[in-house]
């Protein structure tokens, strides 16, 4: 039987309560929401917090809305809620593409968006999705709110910009009328972690030239989950198969996969390139030239 | 902590590290919920919490404090088995039976939300569950059978 070590448990009554508890207990306190990353790690004693702060009652942290030109996703929003959200799918199909392949429907009932990005697992799907979307994280501590671009959010495997006495409250994705987006993943079986995956967000001008592009990579060793070289190569070029192939080659060249039970380095590098091409192709097919849908 | 399980409120002193599956099985003696892989992969431990299927090996019992839990024991009603239970019997949807409680709870929720699912939707709904007898074909057939039987019961066909 897998049982976590002893810990104390508190059910938070407000975000301020969370911050107060985190301050008092220091780095030995951990926030628990869905618990589907943290509880397995506690069972294996890979994590051994002294205090768990349960945020599941903080309804102000959940929900999806559009406000001030941004799609706003509360940190406590469940994966199942994001997948079921018409407004999220309408603006950014990449979110639904990714959610469909994250774990399984029952895990998605419980796991949260904020928990996934704060876990910062190198194989986690939403990290590359939010970096490709150039989302911004809103983090709250004793000094109030501060914002962190998702491209500066990840500090390495399982490490983020969220400090010990802070809590992620929201992710904000700037709306991009007409942009197309997609996420493609290769996994070994239903619900598994990615062998590799890629996400793309593409904006086109009236001539089909790429005006802005975001490319996220999952599970291939990019500390910030972003294929910057491929983006730079694509910006200003006509979105065609030659351009996608060049971007894919750049993504494959610059990623840093490691060999593990999911595959050797050369296979993962090949996937990074090919999935970048496919994500770009699918995102472009969903984009509207000139910015606005007809 | 206090939790309502199958409509009955239970109050217990528990360690925070007790998992919901063990509260149900060891404290409340509701052994219909099975304890399988312990890693949220197999789905044998699926129960409903506040109306949604969850894997109870990955939920702390204290996280269910003040909430409502439904287990497989609650499927049977005063007039007999739930239709999904009956259909699993009729279609041989179980062999060893270990995964069955989780399969039944997911199937019931699926049909409550989507009374006429496609086979693909059924397979997606149970994709977080493992039948080590590999009896998926009959499990899918059983859920389809339950959907059809309930449609007849509603007069939809």
GROMACS .gro file of C-alpha atoms in nm:
model
  451
    1UNK     CA    1   0.000   0.000   0.000
    2UNK     CA    2   0.132   0.343  -0.094
    3UNK     CA    3   0.073   0.589   0.189
    4UNK     CA    4   0.210   0.943   0.214
    5UNK     CA    5   0.425   1.043   0.513
    6UNK     CA    6   0.258   1.237   0.796
    7UNK     CA    7   0.148   1.590   0.718
    8UNK     CA    8  -0.094   1.851   0.843
    9UNK     CA    9  -0.395   1.951   0.638
   10UNK     CA   10  -0.583   2.279   0.617
   11UNK     CA   11  -0.875   2.371   0.398
   12UNK     CA   12  -0.818   2.728   0.277
   13UNK     CA   13  -1.110   2.971   0.302
   14UNK     CA   14  -0.966   3.247   0.082
   15UNK     CA   15  -0.664   3.318  -0.136
   16UNK     CA   16  -0.535   3.545   0.141
   17UNK     CA   17  -0.567   3.253   0.383
   18UNK     CA   18  -0.352   3.043   0.148
   19UNK     CA   19  -0.082   3.308   0.135
   20UNK     CA   20  -0.086   3.346   0.515
   21UNK     CA   21  -0.046   2.971   0.564
   22UNK     CA   22   0.232   2.951   0.306
   23UNK     CA   23   0.416   3.235   0.477
   24UNK     CA   24   0.384   3.075   0.819
   25UNK     CA   25   0.498   2.728   0.713
   26UNK     CA   26   0.756   2.831   0.455
   27UNK     CA   27   0.873   2.597   0.179
   28UNK     CA   28   0.748   2.287   0.367
   29UNK     CA   29   0.390   2.386   0.284
   30UNK     CA   30   0.238   2.284  -0.048
   31UNK     CA   31  -0.085   2.380  -0.218
   32UNK     CA   32  -0.307   2.090  -0.322
   33UNK     CA   33  -0.587   2.127  -0.576
   34UNK     CA   34  -0.662   1.821  -0.790
   35UNK     CA   35  -0.373   1.641  -0.626
   36UNK     CA   36  -0.314   1.414  -0.925
   37UNK     CA   37   0.054   1.503  -0.944
   38UNK     CA   38   0.126   1.583  -0.581
   39UNK     CA   39  -0.050   1.291  -0.409
   40UNK     CA   40   0.129   1.025  -0.622
   41UNK     CA   41   0.460   1.202  -0.548
   42UNK     CA   42   0.376   1.203  -0.176
   43UNK     CA   43   0.297   0.830  -0.189
   44UNK     CA   44   0.641   0.768  -0.336
   45UNK     CA   45   0.796   1.013  -0.084
   46UNK     CA   46   0.929   1.219  -0.374
   47UNK     CA   47   0.742   1.500  -0.202
   48UNK     CA   48   0.710   1.521   0.174
   49UNK     CA   49   0.536   1.847   0.266
   50UNK     CA   50   0.462   1.923   0.631
   51UNK     CA   51   0.142   2.106   0.546
   52UNK     CA   52  -0.106   2.066   0.265
   53UNK     CA   53  -0.322   2.369   0.191
   54UNK     CA   54  -0.636   2.250   0.012
   55UNK     CA   55  -0.767   2.519  -0.225
   56UNK     CA   56  -1.060   2.323  -0.365
   57UNK     CA   57  -1.318   2.546  -0.194
   58UNK     CA   58  -1.183   2.867  -0.352
   59UNK     CA   59  -1.436   2.906  -0.628
   60UNK     CA   60  -1.301   3.252  -0.713
   61UNK     CA   61  -1.000   3.067  -0.858
   62UNK     CA   62  -1.203   2.871  -1.113
   63UNK     CA   63  -1.381   2.964  -1.429
   64UNK     CA   64  -1.316   3.074  -1.785
   65UNK     CA   65  -1.409   3.415  -1.923
   66UNK     CA   66  -1.318   3.673  -2.185
   67UNK     CA   67  -1.231   4.012  -2.046
   68UNK     CA   68  -1.027   4.308  -2.170
   69UNK     CA   69  -0.912   4.129  -2.481
   70UNK     CA   70  -0.794   3.822  -2.295
   71UNK     CA   71  -0.914   3.470  -2.233
   72UNK     CA   72  -0.884   3.426  -1.859
   73UNK     CA   73  -0.858   3.081  -1.707
   74UNK     CA   74  -0.870   3.048  -1.329
   75UNK     CA   75  -0.596   2.831  -1.179
   76UNK     CA   76  -0.850   2.597  -1.014
   77UNK     CA   77  -1.033   2.532  -1.343
   78UNK     CA   78  -1.047   2.157  -1.401
   79UNK     CA   79  -0.915   2.003  -1.722
   80UNK     CA   80  -1.268   1.876  -1.794
   81UNK     CA   81  -1.404   2.231  -1.765
   82UNK     CA   82  -1.150   2.371  -2.009
   83UNK     CA   83  -1.226   2.090  -2.254
   84UNK     CA   84  -1.600   2.160  -2.223
   85UNK     CA   85  -1.563   2.538  -2.258
   86UNK     CA   86  -1.704   2.668  -2.590
   87UNK     CA   87  -1.538   3.008  -2.546
   88UNK     CA   88  -1.195   2.850  -2.498
   89UNK     CA   89  -1.238   2.625  -2.802
   90UNK     CA   90  -1.371   2.905  -3.018
   91UNK     CA   91  -1.072   3.133  -2.958
   92UNK     CA   92  -0.799   2.872  -2.919
   93UNK     CA   93  -0.872   2.521  -3.051
   94UNK     CA   94  -0.521   2.429  -2.933
   95UNK     CA   95  -0.662   2.419  -2.578
   96UNK     CA   96  -0.918   2.156  -2.674
   97UNK     CA   97  -0.666   1.962  -2.887
   98UNK     CA   98  -0.439   1.936  -2.583
   99UNK     CA   99  -0.709   1.867  -2.326
  100UNK     CA  100  -0.842   1.575  -2.529
  101UNK     CA  101  -0.507   1.398  -2.487
  102UNK     CA  102  -0.427   1.491  -2.126
  103UNK     CA  103  -0.460   1.187  -1.901
  104UNK     CA  104  -0.813   1.041  -1.912
  105UNK     CA  105  -1.166   1.176  -1.856
  106UNK     CA  106  -1.179   1.080  -1.488
  107UNK     CA  107  -0.841   1.235  -1.408
  108UNK     CA  108  -0.951   1.544  -1.603
  109UNK     CA  109  -1.249   1.579  -1.367
  110UNK     CA  110  -1.007   1.643  -1.085
  111UNK     CA  111  -0.679   1.780  -1.221
  112UNK     CA  112  -0.650   2.157  -1.257
  113UNK     CA  113  -0.492   2.392  -1.510
  114UNK     CA  114  -0.295   2.574  -1.241
  115UNK     CA  115  -0.173   2.251  -1.087
  116UNK     CA  116  -0.050   2.125  -1.422
  117UNK     CA  117   0.159   2.431  -1.505
  118UNK     CA  118   0.288   2.470  -1.147
  119UNK     CA  119   0.397   2.106  -1.146
  120UNK     CA  120   0.619   2.198  -1.444
  121UNK     CA  121   0.668   1.839  -1.546
  122UNK     CA  122   0.884   1.839  -1.862
  123UNK     CA  123   0.625   1.614  -2.029
  124UNK     CA  124   0.321   1.817  -1.928
  125UNK     CA  125   0.108   1.921  -2.226
  126UNK     CA  126  -0.024   2.261  -2.121
  127UNK     CA  127   0.319   2.415  -2.060
  128UNK     CA  128   0.405   2.426  -2.430
  129UNK     CA  129   0.048   2.525  -2.511
  130UNK     CA  130   0.061   2.834  -2.291
  131UNK     CA  131   0.411   2.934  -2.404
  132UNK     CA  132   0.303   2.908  -2.768
  133UNK     CA  133   0.001   3.126  -2.684
  134UNK     CA  134   0.227   3.379  -2.506
  135UNK     CA  135  -0.001   3.359  -2.204
  136UNK     CA  136   0.067   3.549  -1.884
  137UNK     CA  137   0.044   3.402  -1.535
  138UNK     CA  138  -0.105   3.605  -1.251
  139UNK     CA  139   0.060   3.518  -0.920
  140UNK     CA  140  -0.053   3.644  -0.579
  141UNK     CA  141   0.155   3.688  -0.264
  142UNK     CA  142   0.155   3.915   0.040
  143UNK     CA  143   0.250   4.211  -0.179
  144UNK     CA  144  -0.049   4.162  -0.408
  145UNK     CA  145  -0.059   4.037  -0.766
  146UNK     CA  146   0.228   4.022  -1.012
  147UNK     CA  147   0.233   3.893  -1.366
  148UNK     CA  148   0.484   3.654  -1.524
  149UNK     CA  149   0.494   3.580  -1.898
  150UNK     CA  150   0.463   3.203  -1.945
  151UNK     CA  151   0.786   3.213  -2.145
  152UNK     CA  152   0.960   3.316  -1.821
  153UNK     CA  153   0.748   3.097  -1.593
  154UNK     CA  154   0.941   2.770  -1.613
  155UNK     CA  155   1.278   2.765  -1.438
  156UNK     CA  156   1.357   2.399  -1.504
  157UNK     CA  157   1.196   2.063  -1.436
  158UNK     CA  158   0.946   2.102  -1.151
  159UNK     CA  159   1.056   2.462  -1.087
  160UNK     CA  160   0.859   2.774  -1.168
  161UNK     CA  161   0.856   3.148  -1.107
  162UNK     CA  162   0.597   3.098  -0.830
  163UNK     CA  163   0.775   3.167  -0.500
  164UNK     CA  164   0.715   2.965  -0.182
  165UNK     CA  165   0.461   3.210  -0.034
  166UNK     CA  166   0.276   3.273  -0.361
  167UNK     CA  167  -0.013   3.112  -0.545
  168UNK     CA  168  -0.094   3.109  -0.914
  169UNK     CA  169  -0.442   3.258  -0.949
  170UNK     CA  170  -0.503   3.290  -1.322
  171UNK     CA  171  -0.368   3.243  -1.672
  172UNK     CA  172  -0.441   3.516  -1.926
  173UNK     CA  173  -0.419   3.451  -2.298
  174UNK     CA  174  -0.426   3.760  -2.524
  175UNK     CA  175  -0.695   3.716  -2.789
  176UNK     CA  176  -0.567   3.711  -3.145
  177UNK     CA  177  -0.853   3.747  -3.391
  178UNK     CA  178  -0.801   3.526  -3.691
  179UNK     CA  179  -0.511   3.330  -3.547
  180UNK     CA  180  -0.520   2.952  -3.591
  181UNK     CA  181  -0.388   2.709  -3.335
  182UNK     CA  182  -0.337   2.335  -3.293
  183UNK     CA  183  -0.166   2.075  -3.075
  184UNK     CA  184  -0.047   1.732  -3.184
  185UNK     CA  185   0.097   1.461  -2.962
  186UNK     CA  186   0.249   1.118  -2.997
  187UNK     CA  187   0.197   0.891  -2.698
  188UNK     CA  188   0.228   0.518  -2.649
  189UNK     CA  189  -0.126   0.455  -2.535
  190UNK     CA  190  -0.443   0.642  -2.441
  191UNK     CA  191  -0.388   0.884  -2.154
  192UNK     CA  192  -0.010   0.851  -2.142
  193UNK     CA  193   0.250   1.124  -2.119
  194UNK     CA  194   0.382   1.248  -2.452
  195UNK     CA  195   0.678   1.086  -2.621
  196UNK     CA  196   0.683   1.428  -2.783
  197UNK     CA  197   0.423   1.689  -2.874
  198UNK     CA  198   0.406   2.026  -3.043
  199UNK     CA  199   0.168   2.320  -3.036
  200UNK     CA  200   0.145   2.607  -3.282
  201UNK     CA  201  -0.034   2.940  -3.300
  202UNK     CA  202  -0.022   3.118  -3.637
  203UNK     CA  203  -0.137   3.464  -3.749
  204UNK     CA  204  -0.143   3.543  -4.122
  205UNK     CA  205  -0.173   3.865  -4.320
  206UNK     CA  206  -0.392   3.895  -4.629
  207UNK     CA  207  -0.117   3.745  -4.849
  208UNK     CA  208  -0.070   3.439  -4.630
  209UNK     CA  209   0.250   3.567  -4.474
  210UNK     CA  210   0.311   3.470  -4.112
  211UNK     CA  211   0.290   3.788  -3.903
  212UNK     CA  212   0.326   3.615  -3.566
  213UNK     CA  213   0.381   3.258  -3.461
  214UNK     CA  214   0.418   3.065  -3.136
  215UNK     CA  215   0.558   2.713  -3.125
  216UNK     CA  216   0.555   2.507  -2.807
  217UNK     CA  217   0.734   2.176  -2.758
  218UNK     CA  218   0.656   1.911  -2.497
  219UNK     CA  219   0.886   1.644  -2.352
  220UNK     CA  220   1.191   1.718  -2.568
  221UNK     CA  221   1.404   1.903  -2.316
  222UNK     CA  222   1.328   2.265  -2.388
  223UNK     CA  223   1.342   2.432  -2.048
  224UNK     CA  224   1.095   2.697  -2.160
  225UNK     CA  225   0.890   2.462  -2.382
  226UNK     CA  226   0.939   2.696  -2.679
  227UNK     CA  227   1.099   2.653  -3.024
  228UNK     CA  228   1.222   3.012  -3.055
  229UNK     CA  229   1.455   2.942  -3.351
  230UNK     CA  230   1.171   2.789  -3.550
  231UNK     CA  231   0.947   3.087  -3.470
  232UNK     CA  232   1.213   3.336  -3.584
  233UNK     CA  233   1.259   3.143  -3.904
  234UNK     CA  234   0.892   3.139  -3.987
  235UNK     CA  235   0.796   3.498  -3.906
  236UNK     CA  236   0.770   3.700  -4.228
  237UNK     CA  237   0.756   3.395  -4.455
  238UNK     CA  238   0.464   3.268  -4.657
  239UNK     CA  239   0.298   2.986  -4.462
  240UNK     CA  240   0.362   2.694  -4.695
  241UNK     CA  241   0.507   2.344  -4.664
  242UNK     CA  242   0.862   2.462  -4.740
  243UNK     CA  243   0.845   2.711  -4.456
  244UNK     CA  244   0.695   2.451  -4.221
  245UNK     CA  245   0.969   2.202  -4.311
  246UNK     CA  246   1.236   2.461  -4.235
  247UNK     CA  247   1.072   2.544  -3.904
  248UNK     CA  248   1.042   2.173  -3.819
  249UNK     CA  249   1.411   2.120  -3.895
  250UNK     CA  250   1.501   2.412  -3.668
  251UNK     CA  251   1.281   2.279  -3.389
  252UNK     CA  252   1.440   1.933  -3.419
  253UNK     CA  253   1.791   2.076  -3.425
  254UNK     CA  254   1.755   2.298  -3.121
  255UNK     CA  255   1.556   2.073  -2.887
  256UNK     CA  256   1.741   1.866  -2.626
  257UNK     CA  257   1.558   1.537  -2.572
  258UNK     CA  258   1.693   1.267  -2.344
  259UNK     CA  259   1.660   0.893  -2.396
  260UNK     CA  260   1.419   0.714  -2.163
  261UNK     CA  261   1.164   0.433  -2.170
  262UNK     CA  262   0.958   0.639  -2.417
  263UNK     CA  263   1.227   0.639  -2.681
  264UNK     CA  264   1.580   0.723  -2.792
  265UNK     CA  265   1.706   1.073  -2.867
  266UNK     CA  266   1.699   1.050  -3.245
  267UNK     CA  267   1.338   0.931  -3.246
  268UNK     CA  268   1.228   1.214  -3.017
  269UNK     CA  269   1.420   1.466  -3.227
  270UNK     CA  270   1.247   1.334  -3.537
  271UNK     CA  271   0.910   1.366  -3.362
  272UNK     CA  272   0.984   1.723  -3.253
  273UNK     CA  273   1.046   1.818  -3.616
  274UNK     CA  274   0.758   1.628  -3.768
  275UNK     CA  275   0.505   1.729  -3.502
  276UNK     CA  276   0.611   2.094  -3.539
  277UNK     CA  277   0.533   2.066  -3.912
  278UNK     CA  278   0.197   1.904  -3.847
  279UNK     CA  279   0.099   2.152  -3.575
  280UNK     CA  280   0.192   2.445  -3.803
  281UNK     CA  281  -0.004   2.296  -4.091
  282UNK     CA  282  -0.313   2.238  -3.876
  283UNK     CA  283  -0.290   2.582  -3.713
  284UNK     CA  284  -0.253   2.752  -4.052
  285UNK     CA  285  -0.558   2.567  -4.185
  286UNK     CA  286  -0.756   2.713  -3.895
  287UNK     CA  287  -0.620   3.069  -3.938
  288UNK     CA  288  -0.799   3.348  -4.124
  289UNK     CA  289  -0.587   3.552  -4.361
  290UNK     CA  290  -0.572   3.919  -4.274
  291UNK     CA  291  -0.663   3.862  -3.912
  292UNK     CA  292  -1.039   3.855  -3.899
  293UNK     CA  293  -1.275   3.571  -3.986
  294UNK     CA  294  -1.484   3.640  -4.295
  295UNK     CA  295  -1.440   1.494   0.911
  296UNK     CA  296  -1.791   1.433   0.787
  297UNK     CA  297  -1.880   1.284   0.453
  298UNK     CA  298  -2.210   1.174   0.304
  299UNK     CA  299  -2.169   0.836   0.139
  300UNK     CA  300  -2.462   0.697  -0.057
  301UNK     CA  301  -2.692   0.936   0.127
  302UNK     CA  302  -2.571   0.844   0.477
  303UNK     CA  303  -2.358   1.087   0.675
  304UNK     CA  304  -2.047   0.947   0.844
  305UNK     CA  305  -1.827   1.133   1.093
  306UNK     CA  306  -1.479   0.998   1.151
  307UNK     CA  307  -1.147   1.107   1.298
  308UNK     CA  308  -0.893   1.033   1.029
  309UNK     CA  309  -0.530   1.104   0.957
  310UNK     CA  310  -0.488   1.355   0.675
  311UNK     CA  311  -0.286   1.095   0.485
  312UNK     CA  312  -0.573   0.845   0.469
  313UNK     CA  313  -0.688   0.799   0.109
  314UNK     CA  314  -1.055   0.809   0.021
  315UNK     CA  315  -1.048   0.452  -0.112
  316UNK     CA  316  -0.925   0.325   0.225
  317UNK     CA  317  -1.180   0.532   0.417
  318UNK     CA  318  -1.453   0.369   0.211
  319UNK     CA  319  -1.319   0.015   0.228
  320UNK     CA  320  -1.152  -0.008   0.569
  321UNK     CA  321  -1.344   0.242   0.784
  322UNK     CA  322  -1.691   0.231   0.630
  323UNK     CA  323  -1.660  -0.133   0.514
  324UNK     CA  324  -1.791  -0.046   0.167
  325UNK     CA  325  -1.570  -0.295  -0.012
  326UNK     CA  326  -1.749  -0.269  -0.346
  327UNK     CA  327  -1.501   0.002  -0.442
  328UNK     CA  328  -1.184  -0.180  -0.537
  329UNK     CA  329  -0.829  -0.078  -0.461
  330UNK     CA  330  -0.615  -0.153  -0.764
  331UNK     CA  331  -0.302   0.009  -0.901
  332UNK     CA  332  -0.274   0.288  -0.641
  333UNK     CA  333  -0.139   0.516  -0.914
  334UNK     CA  334  -0.461   0.657  -1.069
  335UNK     CA  335  -0.413   0.446  -1.381
  336UNK     CA  336  -0.650   0.150  -1.349
  337UNK     CA  337  -0.979   0.307  -1.239
  338UNK     CA  338  -1.095   0.019  -1.016
  339UNK     CA  339  -1.138   0.273  -0.733
  340UNK     CA  340  -1.362   0.517  -0.920
  341UNK     CA  341  -1.644   0.668  -0.712
  342UNK     CA  342  -1.843   0.985  -0.759
  343UNK     CA  343  -1.757   1.290  -0.551
  344UNK     CA  344  -2.011   1.569  -0.570
  345UNK     CA  345  -2.152   1.397  -0.878
  346UNK     CA  346  -1.828   1.352  -1.074
  347UNK     CA  347  -1.628   1.029  -1.117
  348UNK     CA  348  -1.291   1.049  -0.940
  349UNK     CA  349  -1.014   0.798  -0.871
  350UNK     CA  350  -1.040   0.754  -0.496
  351UNK     CA  351  -0.680   0.629  -0.460
  352UNK     CA  352  -0.569   0.980  -0.550
  353UNK     CA  353  -0.810   1.175  -0.330
  354UNK     CA  354  -0.738   1.225   0.038
  355UNK     CA  355  -1.029   1.129   0.261
  356UNK     CA  356  -1.016   1.476   0.421
  357UNK     CA  357  -1.065   1.630   0.077
  358UNK     CA  358  -1.411   1.468   0.081
  359UNK     CA  359  -1.497   1.643   0.410
  360UNK     CA  360  -1.836   1.810   0.365
  361UNK     CA  361  -1.885   1.650   0.027
  362UNK     CA  362  -2.105   1.375  -0.109
  363UNK     CA  363  -1.967   1.043  -0.232
  364UNK     CA  364  -2.149   0.774  -0.428
  365UNK     CA  365  -2.012   0.423  -0.454
  366UNK     CA  366  -2.110   0.115  -0.652
  367UNK     CA  367  -2.320  -0.006  -0.357
  368UNK     CA  368  -2.562   0.278  -0.429
  369UNK     CA  369  -2.637   0.173  -0.788
  370UNK     CA  370  -2.891  -0.094  -0.694
  371UNK     CA  371  -3.226   0.064  -0.618
  372UNK     CA  372  -3.541  -0.056  -0.442
  373UNK     CA  373  -3.662  -0.215  -0.764
  374UNK     CA  374  -3.345  -0.408  -0.839
  375UNK     CA  375  -3.017  -0.362  -1.018
  376UNK     CA  376  -2.932  -0.046  -1.203
  377UNK     CA  377  -2.959  -0.097  -1.578
  378UNK     CA  378  -2.580  -0.080  -1.623
  379UNK     CA  379  -2.540  -0.358  -1.367
  380UNK     CA  380  -2.805  -0.567  -1.542
  381UNK     CA  381  -2.646  -0.506  -1.881
  382UNK     CA  382  -2.299  -0.602  -1.757
  383UNK     CA  383  -2.456  -0.932  -1.645
  384UNK     CA  384  -2.652  -0.980  -1.967
  385UNK     CA  385  -2.358  -0.901  -2.198
  386UNK     CA  386  -2.086  -1.072  -1.997
  387UNK     CA  387  -1.927  -0.733  -1.932
  388UNK     CA  388  -1.721  -0.884  -1.653
  389UNK     CA  389  -1.494  -1.180  -1.615
  390UNK     CA  390  -1.294  -1.158  -1.293
  391UNK     CA  391  -1.493  -0.852  -1.184
  392UNK     CA  392  -1.207  -0.653  -1.041
  393UNK     CA  393  -1.244  -0.350  -1.268
  394UNK     CA  394  -1.624  -0.372  -1.267
  395UNK     CA  395  -1.710  -0.127  -0.986
  396UNK     CA  396  -1.515   0.149  -1.158
  397UNK     CA  397  -1.652   0.057  -1.498
  398UNK     CA  398  -2.009   0.067  -1.363
  399UNK     CA  399  -1.965   0.408  -1.199
  400UNK     CA  400  -1.815   0.558  -1.516
  401UNK     CA  401  -2.082   0.395  -1.732
  402UNK     CA  402  -2.363   0.529  -1.513
  403UNK     CA  403  -2.222   0.882  -1.532
  404UNK     CA  404  -2.172   0.859  -1.908
  405UNK     CA  405  -2.532   0.753  -1.968
  406UNK     CA  406  -2.667   1.016  -1.728
  407UNK     CA  407  -2.487   1.285  -1.930
  408UNK     CA  408  -2.518   1.130  -2.275
  409UNK     CA  409  -2.799   0.872  -2.300
  410UNK     CA  410  -2.709   0.770  -2.657
  411UNK     CA  411  -2.328   0.758  -2.681
  412UNK     CA  412  -2.140   0.629  -2.984
  413UNK     CA  413  -1.900   0.338  -2.936
  414UNK     CA  414  -1.614   0.588  -2.965
  415UNK     CA  415  -1.764   0.798  -2.685
  416UNK     CA  416  -1.804   0.487  -2.471
  417UNK     CA  417  -1.441   0.389  -2.532
  418UNK     CA  418  -1.325   0.741  -2.450
  419UNK     CA  419  -1.531   0.742  -2.130
  420UNK     CA  420  -1.361   0.425  -2.002
  421UNK     CA  421  -1.017   0.511  -2.140
  422UNK     CA  422  -0.885   0.576  -1.791
  423UNK     CA  423  -0.967   0.225  -1.679
  424UNK     CA  424  -0.793  -0.105  -1.722
  425UNK     CA  425  -0.960  -0.447  -1.754
  426UNK     CA  426  -0.685  -0.700  -1.701
  427UNK     CA  427  -0.905  -0.970  -1.851
  428UNK     CA  428  -0.905  -0.745  -2.161
  429UNK     CA  429  -1.280  -0.775  -2.181
  430UNK     CA  430  -1.327  -0.431  -2.331
  431UNK     CA  431  -1.537  -0.549  -2.621
  432UNK     CA  432  -1.807  -0.684  -2.392
  433UNK     CA  433  -1.781  -0.386  -2.157
  434UNK     CA  434  -1.852  -0.153  -2.449
  435UNK     CA  435  -2.133  -0.383  -2.561
  436UNK     CA  436  -2.279  -0.381  -2.208
  437UNK     CA  437  -2.281  -0.002  -2.190
  438UNK     CA  438  -2.440   0.012  -2.538
  439UNK     CA  439  -2.699  -0.244  -2.421
  440UNK     CA  440  -2.776  -0.033  -2.113
  441UNK     CA  441  -2.820   0.278  -2.328
  442UNK     CA  442  -3.059   0.093  -2.559
  443UNK     CA  443  -3.256  -0.059  -2.270
  444UNK     CA  444  -3.293   0.281  -2.105
  445UNK     CA  445  -3.405   0.434  -2.435
  446UNK     CA  446  -3.679   0.169  -2.454
  447UNK     CA  447  -3.769   0.243  -2.092
  448UNK     CA  448  -3.807   0.613  -2.174
  449UNK     CA  449  -4.011   0.531  -2.483
  450UNK     CA  450  -3.747   0.685  -2.713
  451UNK     CA  451  -3.756   0.399  -2.961
   0.00000   0.00000   0.00000
